[in-house]
Every structure is written in C-alpha cells, then in structure tokens.
Amino acid sequence: MAITLTEAAARHVSRYLTRRGKGVGVRLGVKTTGCSGLAYKLEYVDEAEPEDMVFDSQGVKVLIDPKSLAYLDGTELDFVREGLNEGFKFRNPNERDRCGCGESFRI
C-alpha cells in the first residue's frame, strides 16, 4: 500500500507549510458526493490523528484515514499548471469513471 507525491506536489506542500508556519503534512481522503459517488478531499494537517496511516513521499508526510486508503491505494498526487489554472491532480489507478463536471469519481 502506498500513496506518493510527485516532486512538484511535494515542493508545493512544503512551501505552503513553511509559509503557514506550522503543519506536519497533508491529509488525503474521499467523501461521498457528486453524481459519480466519491470526491477527493485534501487538507493541511497540524497534528496526526491516532488512526491515520502515515506515508512519507519526497520528504512530505501524507496522512490517510483507514477507510479512504482502500480507495486511494496506489494514488499519485501531482501539482499541475494548465494555462492560468493550477492545482492538485489525483492519479488514482482504482478510478474507473469520472463525472462530466470532474467533481466526483467512481471505483
């Protein structure tokens, strides 16, 4: 089981945590929503929860709750710039379908 960050994602998270002045890493998860059923969630974390699974990727801690791990196992998180837009992109090998608006996905 593994969750990884690209160099670009790790750089972005590290810079953000430094500017913020606190934090141990980033928490990834899924929530039930949208037309396809699941959506990704991402938040910066100041403190790990006891149940968190912790991965280290490119020197950044990635925390995941056990329920979300089944949906995210093997996922690579990237930080991309496309034209004027920039943001995180999840590359999840478990994803089978994505809704037209791009908000949710299905396993």
Coordinates of N, CA and C in Angstrom, one line a residue:
M1 N 0.8 -1.2 0.0 CA 0.0 0.0 0.0 C 0.9 1.2 0.0
A2 N 0.6 2.2 -0.9 CA 1.4 3.4 -1.0 C 0.6 4.5 -1.6
I3 N 0.9 5.7 -1.1 CA 0.5 6.9 -1.7 C 1.7 7.8 -1.9
T4 N 1.8 8.3 -3.1 CA 3.1 9.1 -3.4 C 2.7 10.5 -3.9
L5 N 3.7 11.4 -3.8 CA 3.6 12.7 -4.3 C 4.7 12.9 -5.4
T6 N 4.4 13.6 -6.4 CA 5.4 14.0 -7.4 C 6.3 15.0 -6.8
E7 N 7.4 15.3 -7.4 CA 8.3 16.4 -6.9 C 7.6 17.7 -6.9
A8 N 6.8 18.0 -7.9 CA 6.0 19.3 -7.9 C 5.0 19.4 -6.8
A9 N 4.3 18.3 -6.5 CA 3.4 18.3 -5.4 C 4.1 18.5 -4.0
A10 N 5.2 17.7 -3.9 CA 6.0 17.8 -2.6 C 6.5 19.2 -2.4
R11 N 7.0 19.8 -3.5 CA 7.5 21.2 -3.4 C 6.4 22.2 -3.0
H12 N 5.2 22.0 -3.6 CA 4.1 22.9 -3.3 C 3.7 22.8 -1.8
V13 N 3.5 21.5 -1.4 CA 3.1 21.3 0.0 C 4.1 21.8 1.0
S14 N 5.4 21.6 0.7 CA 6.5 22.1 1.6 C 6.5 23.6 1.7
R15 N 6.4 24.2 0.6 CA 6.4 25.7 0.5 C 5.2 26.2 1.3
Y16 N 4.0 25.6 1.1 CA 2.8 26.1 1.8 C 2.9 25.9 3.3
L17 N 3.4 24.8 3.8 CA 3.6 24.5 5.2 C 4.6 25.5 5.8
T18 N 5.7 25.9 5.0 CA 6.7 26.8 5.5 C 6.0 28.2 5.7
R19 N 5.3 28.6 4.6 CA 4.6 29.9 4.7 C 3.6 30.0 5.8
R20 N 2.9 28.9 6.0 CA 1.9 28.8 7.1 C 2.5 28.8 8.5
G21 N 3.8 28.4 8.6 CA 4.5 28.4 9.8 C 4.2 27.3 10.8
K22 N 3.4 26.3 10.3 CA 3.1 25.1 11.1 C 2.5 24.0 10.2
G23 N 2.4 22.8 10.7 CA 1.9 21.7 10.0 C 2.8 20.6 9.9
V24 N 2.3 19.4 9.8 CA 3.1 18.2 9.7 C 3.0 17.5 8.4
G25 N 2.0 17.9 7.6 CA 1.9 17.3 6.2 C 0.5 17.6 5.7
V26 N 0.1 16.7 4.8 CA -1.2 16.8 4.1 C -2.0 15.5 4.3
R27 N -3.3 15.7 4.5 CA -4.2 14.6 4.7 C -5.0 14.4 3.4
L28 N -5.1 13.2 2.8 CA -5.9 12.9 1.7 C -7.0 12.0 2.1
G29 N -8.1 12.1 1.5 CA -9.2 11.2 1.8 C -10.3 11.3 0.7
V30 N -11.4 10.6 0.9 CA -12.5 10.6 0.0 C -13.8 10.9 0.8
K31 N -14.7 11.5 0.1 CA -16.0 11.7 0.7 C -17.1 11.3 -0.3
T32 N -18.3 11.0 0.2 CA -19.4 10.6 -0.6 C -20.1 11.9 -1.1
T33 N -20.1 12.1 -2.4 CA -20.8 13.3 -3.0 C -20.8 13.2 -4.5
G34 N -21.5 14.1 -5.2 CA -21.4 14.2 -6.6 C -22.2 13.1 -7.3
C35 N -22.2 13.2 -8.7 CA -23.0 12.3 -9.5 C -22.4 10.9 -9.6
S36 N -21.0 10.8 -9.4 CA -20.4 9.5 -9.5 C -20.2 8.8 -8.2
G37 N -20.4 9.5 -7.1 CA -20.3 8.9 -5.8 C -19.3 9.3 -4.8
L38 N -18.0 9.5 -5.3 CA -16.9 9.9 -4.4 C -16.2 11.1 -4.9
A39 N -15.7 11.9 -4.0 CA -14.8 13.0 -4.3 C -13.6 13.0 -3.5
Y40 N -12.5 13.5 -4.0 CA -11.3 13.6 -3.2 C -11.3 14.8 -2.3
K41 N -10.7 14.7 -1.2 CA -10.5 15.8 -0.2 C -9.0 15.9 0.2
L42 N -8.6 17.1 0.4 CA -7.2 17.3 0.7 C -7.2 18.5 1.7
E43 N -6.4 18.3 2.8 CA -6.3 19.4 3.8 C -4.9 19.3 4.4
Y44 N -4.4 20.5 4.8 CA -3.1 20.5 5.5 C -3.4 20.2 7.0
V45 N -2.4 19.4 7.6 CA -2.6 18.9 8.9 C -1.6 19.4 9.9
D46 N -2.1 19.9 11.0 CA -1.2 20.3 12.1 C -0.8 19.2 13.0
E47 N -1.7 18.2 13.1 CA -1.4 17.1 14.1 C -2.1 15.8 13.5
A48 N -1.3 14.7 13.6 CA -1.9 13.5 13.1 C -2.9 12.9 14.1
E49 N -3.9 12.3 13.5 CA -4.9 11.6 14.4 C -4.4 10.2 14.7
P50 N -4.8 9.6 15.8 CA -4.3 8.2 16.1 C -4.5 7.2 15.1
E51 N -5.7 7.3 14.4 CA -6.0 6.3 13.4 C -5.4 6.5 12.0
D52 N -4.7 7.6 11.8 CA -4.1 8.0 10.5 C -3.0 7.0 10.1
M53 N -3.0 6.6 8.8 CA -1.9 5.9 8.2 C -1.0 7.0 7.7
V54 N 0.3 6.9 7.9 CA 1.2 7.9 7.5 C 2.2 7.3 6.5
F55 N 2.4 8.0 5.4 CA 3.3 7.7 4.4 C 4.3 8.9 4.2
D56 N 5.5 8.6 3.9 CA 6.5 9.7 3.6 C 6.8 9.6 2.1
S57 N 6.6 10.7 1.4 CA 6.9 10.8 0.0 C 7.6 12.0 -0.3
Q58 N 8.8 11.9 -0.9 CA 9.6 13.1 -1.2 C 9.8 14.0 0.0
G59 N 9.9 13.4 1.2 CA 10.1 14.2 2.4 C 8.9 14.9 3.0
V60 N 7.7 14.5 2.4 CA 6.5 15.1 2.9 C 5.6 14.0 3.5
K61 N 5.0 14.3 4.7 CA 4.1 13.3 5.3 C 2.8 13.4 4.7
V62 N 2.3 12.2 4.3 CA 0.9 12.1 3.7 C 0.1 11.2 4.7
L63 N -1.0 11.8 5.2 CA -1.8 11.1 6.2 C -3.1 10.7 5.5
I64 N -3.6 9.5 5.8 CA -4.8 9.0 5.3 C -5.6 8.2 6.3
D65 N -6.9 8.4 6.4 CA -7.7 7.6 7.3 C -7.9 6.2 6.7
P66 N -8.0 5.2 7.5 CA -8.0 3.8 7.1 C -9.2 3.6 6.1
K67 N -10.3 4.2 6.2 CA -11.5 4.0 5.3 C -11.1 4.5 3.9
S68 N -10.4 5.6 3.8 CA -10.1 6.2 2.5 C -9.0 5.4 1.8
L69 N -8.1 4.7 2.6 CA -7.0 4.1 2.0 C -7.4 3.0 0.9
A70 N -8.5 2.3 1.1 CA -8.9 1.3 0.2 C -9.2 2.0 -1.2
Y71 N -9.7 3.2 -1.2 CA -10.0 3.9 -2.5 C -8.8 4.6 -3.1
L72 N -7.8 4.9 -2.2 CA -6.6 5.7 -2.7 C -5.3 4.9 -2.8
D73 N -5.3 3.7 -2.5 CA -4.1 2.9 -2.6 C -3.5 3.0 -4.0
G74 N -2.2 3.3 -4.1 CA -1.6 3.4 -5.4 C -1.7 4.8 -6.0
T75 N -2.4 5.7 -5.4 CA -2.6 7.1 -6.0 C -1.3 7.9 -5.9
E76 N -1.1 8.7 -7.0 CA 0.0 9.6 -7.0 C -0.7 11.0 -7.1
L77 N -0.2 11.9 -6.2 CA -0.7 13.3 -6.2 C 0.3 14.2 -6.9
D78 N -0.2 14.9 -7.8 CA 0.7 15.8 -8.6 C 0.1 17.3 -8.4
F79 N 1.0 18.2 -8.7 CA 0.6 19.6 -8.7 C 0.9 20.1 -10.1
V80 N -0.2 20.5 -10.8 CA 0.0 20.9 -12.2 C -0.5 22.3 -12.5
R81 N 0.1 22.9 -13.6 CA -0.3 24.2 -14.1 C -0.8 23.9 -15.5
E82 N -2.1 24.3 -15.7 CA -2.7 24.2 -17.1 C -3.2 25.6 -17.5
G83 N -2.5 26.3 -18.3 CA -2.9 27.6 -18.7 C -2.8 28.5 -17.5
L84 N -3.9 29.2 -17.1 CA -3.9 30.1 -16.0 C -4.3 29.4 -14.7
N85 N -4.6 28.1 -14.8 CA -5.1 27.3 -13.6 C -3.9 26.5 -13.1
E86 N -4.0 26.3 -11.8 CA -3.0 25.4 -11.1 C -3.8 24.7 -10.0
G87 N -3.3 23.5 -9.7 CA -3.9 22.7 -8.6 C -3.4 21.3 -8.5
F88 N -3.9 20.6 -7.5 CA -3.6 19.2 -7.3 C -4.3 18.3 -8.3
K89 N -3.7 17.3 -8.7 CA -4.3 16.3 -9.6 C -4.0 14.9 -9.0
F90 N -5.1 14.2 -8.8 CA -5.0 12.8 -8.3 C -4.9 11.8 -9.5
R91 N -3.9 11.0 -9.5 CA -3.8 9.9 -10.5 C -4.0 8.6 -9.7
N92 N -5.2 8.2 -9.8 CA -5.7 7.0 -9.0 C -5.9 5.8 -9.9
P93 N -5.1 4.8 -9.8 CA -5.3 3.6 -10.6 C -6.6 2.8 -10.4
N94 N -7.3 3.1 -9.2 CA -8.5 2.5 -8.9 C -9.7 3.2 -9.5
E95 N -9.5 4.4 -10.0 CA -10.6 5.2 -10.5 C -11.1 4.5 -11.9
R96 N -12.4 4.2 -11.9 CA -13.0 3.6 -13.1 C -13.8 4.6 -14.0
D97 N -14.3 5.6 -13.4 CA -15.1 6.5 -14.1 C -15.1 7.9 -13.4
R98 N -15.3 8.9 -14.2 CA -15.4 10.3 -13.6 C -16.6 11.0 -14.2
C99 N -17.2 11.8 -13.3 CA -18.4 12.5 -13.8 C -18.0 13.6 -14.8
G100 N -18.9 14.1 -15.6 CA -18.7 15.1 -16.7 C -18.1 16.4 -16.1
C101 N -18.5 16.8 -14.9 CA -18.1 18.1 -14.4 C -16.7 17.9 -13.7
G102 N -16.2 16.7 -13.5 CA -14.9 16.4 -12.9 C -14.9 16.5 -11.4
E103 N -16.1 16.7 -10.8 CA -16.1 16.8 -9.3 C -16.0 15.5 -8.6
S104 N -16.6 14.4 -9.2 CA -16.6 13.1 -8.5 C -16.1 12.0 -9.4
F105 N -15.9 10.8 -8.7 CA -15.4 9.7 -9.5 C -16.0 8.4 -8.9
R106 N -15.8 7.3 -9.6 CA -16.3 6.0 -9.1 C -15.2 5.0 -9.2
I107 N -15.2 4.0 -8.3 CA -14.2 3.0 -8.2 C -14.8 1.7 -8.9

